[in-house]
Amino acid sequence: GAGVSQSPSNKVTEKGKDVELRCDPISGHTALYWYRQSLGQGLEFLIYFQGNSAPDKSGLPSDRFSAERTGGSVSTLTIQRTQQEDSAVYLCASSYPGLTPTKNIQYFGAGTRLSVL
Amino acid sequence: AQSVAQPEDQVNVAEGNPLTVKCTYSVSGNPYLFWYVQYPNRGLQFLLKYITGDNLVKGSYGFEAEFNKSQTSFHLKKPSALVSDSALYFCAVREWSNTGKLIFGQGTTLQVKP
């Protein structure tokens, strides 16, 4: 597709359930980021993937959060045993890799709005 | 540590008037700065970036931003606001690391009234 695609757009779940959020990056973008947007914390980085390298998981808030990226393309963010404080919009972004700033613009998907009841 | 601050939660302006959305930054080294806009129920859309060069950067939808090194500011501007510019605006700085993650300001809601 032309842009970053995320699914589902909305997800309502019960406390304690597991959820999976999907991100399909722009074709050719090897760098992929997950961010979380919440009222209390603003926009915060969660995890970064670059090609086949080990991901940077430094932003994951707890061990209930995990992510994988299969085949260097689609990524899945999994939240286990969801809590009410996990309610937020989860945004995915992709870009070309490296430090070349002219190329390293992150393009965002529309996000998944997660509501934990 | 790098950081970005947007001192105004909301900016109100009348349609046709110039608008400014403020952003200040704190970085060690050269900053790579960005502005993004978010419309309701949409993701962030890239507006413009500053890397090096001219202090006045032009971007999408008639927006521009002025980089001021001495004041560590990167204010977003538009000469004539439109009602359709009403949205949430984020300033961000790219972290100097292998990840290049973005560090965002708190966001400023721009309200343009007819």
PDB file of C-alpha atoms in Angstrom, chain B:
ATOM      1  CA  ALA B   1      18.901  14.019  27.425  1.00  0.00           C
ATOM      2  CA  GLN B   2      17.063  15.519  24.519  1.00  0.00           C
ATOM      3  CA  SER B   3      13.690  17.105  25.049  1.00  0.00           C
ATOM      4  CA  VAL B   4      11.094  19.245  23.371  1.00  0.00           C
ATOM      5  CA  ALA B   5       8.599  21.594  24.969  1.00  0.00           C
ATOM      6  CA  GLN B   6       5.441  23.106  23.587  1.00  0.00           C
ATOM      7  CA  PRO B   7       4.449  25.761  26.101  1.00  0.00           C
ATOM      8  CA  GLU B   8       0.870  26.244  24.903  1.00  0.00           C
ATOM      9  CA  ASP B   9      -1.809  23.599  25.263  1.00  0.00           C
ATOM     10  CA  GLN B  10      -4.066  25.506  22.894  1.00  0.00           C
ATOM     11  CA  VAL B  11      -3.742  28.321  20.402  1.00  0.00           C
ATOM     12  CA  ASN B  12      -6.785  30.182  19.129  1.00  0.00           C
ATOM     13  CA  VAL B  13      -6.677  32.282  15.994  1.00  0.00           C
ATOM     14  CA  ALA B  14      -9.193  33.794  13.618  1.00  0.00           C
ATOM     15  CA  GLU B  15      -9.341  32.565  10.051  1.00  0.00           C
ATOM     16  CA  GLY B  16      -7.131  34.651   7.789  1.00  0.00           C
ATOM     17  CA  ASN B  17      -4.839  35.752  10.594  1.00  0.00           C
ATOM     18  CA  PRO B  18      -1.261  34.542  10.942  1.00  0.00           C
ATOM     19  CA  LEU B  19      -0.636  31.704  13.340  1.00  0.00           C
ATOM     20  CA  THR B  20       2.318  30.611  15.440  1.00  0.00           C
ATOM     21  CA  VAL B  21       2.677  27.390  17.390  1.00  0.00           C
ATOM     22  CA  LYS B  22       5.671  27.468  19.686  1.00  0.00           C
ATOM     23  CA  CYS B  23       8.311  24.827  20.272  1.00  0.00           C
ATOM     24  CA  THR B  24      11.597  24.903  22.169  1.00  0.00           C
ATOM     25  CA  TYR B  25      14.165  22.153  22.292  1.00  0.00           C
ATOM     26  CA  SER B  26      17.073  20.944  24.356  1.00  0.00           C
ATOM     27  CA  VAL B  27      19.718  18.825  22.658  1.00  0.00           C
ATOM     28  CA  SER B  28      23.429  18.279  22.766  1.00  0.00           C
ATOM     29  CA  GLY B  29      24.747  18.650  19.255  1.00  0.00           C
ATOM     30  CA  ASN B  30      22.885  19.539  16.112  1.00  0.00           C
ATOM     31  CA  PRO B  31      19.126  19.116  16.340  1.00  0.00           C
ATOM     32  CA  TYR B  32      16.994  17.352  13.780  1.00  0.00           C
ATOM     33  CA  LEU B  33      13.555  18.859  14.299  1.00  0.00           C
ATOM     34  CA  PHE B  34      10.149  17.937  12.959  1.00  0.00           C
ATOM     35  CA  TRP B  35       6.571  19.110  12.997  1.00  0.00           C
ATOM     36  CA  TYR B  36       3.665  16.717  12.669  1.00  0.00           C
ATOM     37  CA  VAL B  37      -0.078  17.350  12.578  1.00  0.00           C
ATOM     38  CA  GLN B  38      -2.802  15.029  13.821  1.00  0.00           C
ATOM     39  CA  TYR B  39      -6.419  15.341  12.745  1.00  0.00           C
ATOM     40  CA  PRO B  40      -9.131  13.579  14.803  1.00  0.00           C
ATOM     41  CA  ASN B  41      -8.920   9.783  14.585  1.00  0.00           C
ATOM     42  CA  ARG B  42      -5.968  10.011  12.247  1.00  0.00           C
ATOM     43  CA  GLY B  43      -2.294   9.267  12.602  1.00  0.00           C
ATOM     44  CA  LEU B  44       0.450  11.856  12.575  1.00  0.00           C
ATOM     45  CA  GLN B  45       1.122  13.553   9.257  1.00  0.00           C
ATOM     46  CA  PHE B  46       4.579  14.917   8.524  1.00  0.00           C
ATOM     47  CA  LEU B  47       4.617  18.673   7.900  1.00  0.00           C
ATOM     48  CA  LEU B  48       8.256  19.707   7.725  1.00  0.00           C
ATOM     49  CA  LYS B  49      11.728  19.164   9.091  1.00  0.00           C
ATOM     50  CA  TYR B  50      14.868  21.101   9.888  1.00  0.00           C
ATOM     51  CA  ILE B  51      18.216  19.435   9.352  1.00  0.00           C
ATOM     52  CA  THR B  52      20.717  22.122   8.382  1.00  0.00           C
ATOM     53  CA  GLY B  53      20.770  25.121   6.120  1.00  0.00           C
ATOM     54  CA  ASP B  54      18.220  27.878   5.895  1.00  0.00           C
ATOM     55  CA  ASN B  55      16.609  28.762   9.178  1.00  0.00           C
ATOM     56  CA  LEU B  56      13.228  29.137   7.507  1.00  0.00           C
ATOM     57  CA  VAL B  57      11.869  25.770   6.458  1.00  0.00           C
ATOM     58  CA  LYS B  58       8.853  25.432   4.206  1.00  0.00           C
ATOM     59  CA  GLY B  59       6.534  22.469   4.431  1.00  0.00           C
ATOM     60  CA  SER B  60       3.152  21.095   3.486  1.00  0.00           C
ATOM     61  CA  TYR B  61      -0.151  23.005   3.395  1.00  0.00           C
ATOM     62  CA  GLY B  62       1.539  26.407   3.464  1.00  0.00           C
ATOM     63  CA  PHE B  63       3.211  25.884   6.820  1.00  0.00           C
ATOM     64  CA  GLU B  64       6.727  26.997   7.592  1.00  0.00           C
ATOM     65  CA  ALA B  65       8.947  26.904  10.637  1.00  0.00           C
ATOM     66  CA  GLU B  66      11.714  29.137  11.831  1.00  0.00           C
ATOM     67  CA  PHE B  67      14.765  27.594  13.445  1.00  0.00           C
ATOM     68  CA  ASN B  68      16.471  29.859  15.978  1.00  0.00           C
ATOM     69  CA  LYS B  69      19.623  28.396  17.453  1.00  0.00           C
ATOM     70  CA  SER B  70      20.246  31.132  20.015  1.00  0.00           C
ATOM     71  CA  GLN B  71      16.728  30.786  21.402  1.00  0.00           C
ATOM     72  CA  THR B  72      16.629  26.998  20.871  1.00  0.00           C
ATOM     73  CA  SER B  73      13.257  27.382  19.226  1.00  0.00           C
ATOM     74  CA  PHE B  74      11.515  25.934  16.193  1.00  0.00           C
ATOM     75  CA  HIS B  75       8.181  27.721  15.939  1.00  0.00           C
ATOM     76  CA  LEU B  76       5.592  26.661  13.383  1.00  0.00           C
ATOM     77  CA  LYS B  77       3.991  29.449  11.387  1.00  0.00           C
ATOM     78  CA  LYS B  78       1.469  30.117   8.689  1.00  0.00           C
ATOM     79  CA  PRO B  79       0.732  33.543   7.189  1.00  0.00           C
ATOM     80  CA  SER B  80      -3.024  33.019   6.884  1.00  0.00           C
ATOM     81  CA  ALA B  81      -4.870  30.407   8.937  1.00  0.00           C
ATOM     82  CA  LEU B  82      -7.697  28.252   7.607  1.00  0.00           C
ATOM     83  CA  VAL B  83     -10.485  26.642   9.604  1.00  0.00           C
ATOM     84  CA  SER B  84      -9.280  23.330   8.204  1.00  0.00           C
ATOM     85  CA  ASP B  85      -5.917  23.868   9.949  1.00  0.00           C
ATOM     86  CA  SER B  86      -7.629  23.153  13.263  1.00  0.00           C
ATOM     87  CA  ALA B  87      -5.853  20.079  14.628  1.00  0.00           C
ATOM     88  CA  LEU B  88      -3.287  18.848  17.143  1.00  0.00           C
ATOM     89  CA  TYR B  89       0.307  19.787  16.349  1.00  0.00           C
ATOM     90  CA  PHE B  90       3.409  18.033  17.625  1.00  0.00           C
ATOM     91  CA  CYS B  91       6.993  19.199  17.591  1.00  0.00           C
ATOM     92  CA  ALA B  92       9.627  16.469  17.779  1.00  0.00           C
ATOM     93  CA  VAL B  93      13.368  16.021  17.880  1.00  0.00           C
ATOM     94  CA  ARG B  94      15.132  13.004  16.496  1.00  0.00           C
ATOM     95  CA  GLU B  95      17.243  11.239  19.081  1.00  0.00           C
ATOM     96  CA  TRP B  96      20.927  10.906  18.360  1.00  0.00           C
ATOM     97  CA  SER B  97      21.092   7.125  18.571  1.00  0.00           C
ATOM     98  CA  ASN B  98      20.949   4.090  16.339  1.00  0.00           C
ATOM     99  CA  THR B  99      17.198   4.003  16.662  1.00  0.00           C
ATOM    100  CA  GLY B 100      16.578   7.592  15.689  1.00  0.00           C
ATOM    101  CA  LYS B 101      13.386   7.560  17.691  1.00  0.00           C
ATOM    102  CA  LEU B 102      11.377  10.768  17.901  1.00  0.00           C
ATOM    103  CA  ILE B 103      10.966  12.600  21.168  1.00  0.00           C
ATOM    104  CA  PHE B 104       7.746  14.568  21.098  1.00  0.00           C
ATOM    105  CA  GLY B 105       6.448  17.653  22.777  1.00  0.00           C
ATOM    106  CA  GLN B 106       3.143  17.541  24.594  1.00  0.00           C
ATOM    107  CA  GLY B 107       1.200  18.774  21.606  1.00  0.00           C
ATOM    108  CA  THR B 108      -0.671  22.015  20.935  1.00  0.00           C
ATOM    109  CA  THR B 109      -4.282  22.156  19.845  1.00  0.00           C
ATOM    110  CA  LEU B 110      -4.814  24.787  17.183  1.00  0.00           C
ATOM    111  CA  GLN B 111      -8.329  26.177  16.936  1.00  0.00           C
ATOM    112  CA  VAL B 112      -9.047  28.389  13.933  1.00  0.00           C
ATOM    113  CA  LYS B 113     -12.375  30.166  14.152  1.00  0.00           C
ATOM    114  CA  PRO B 114     -14.282  31.506  11.153  1.00  0.00           C
TER     115      PRO B 114
END
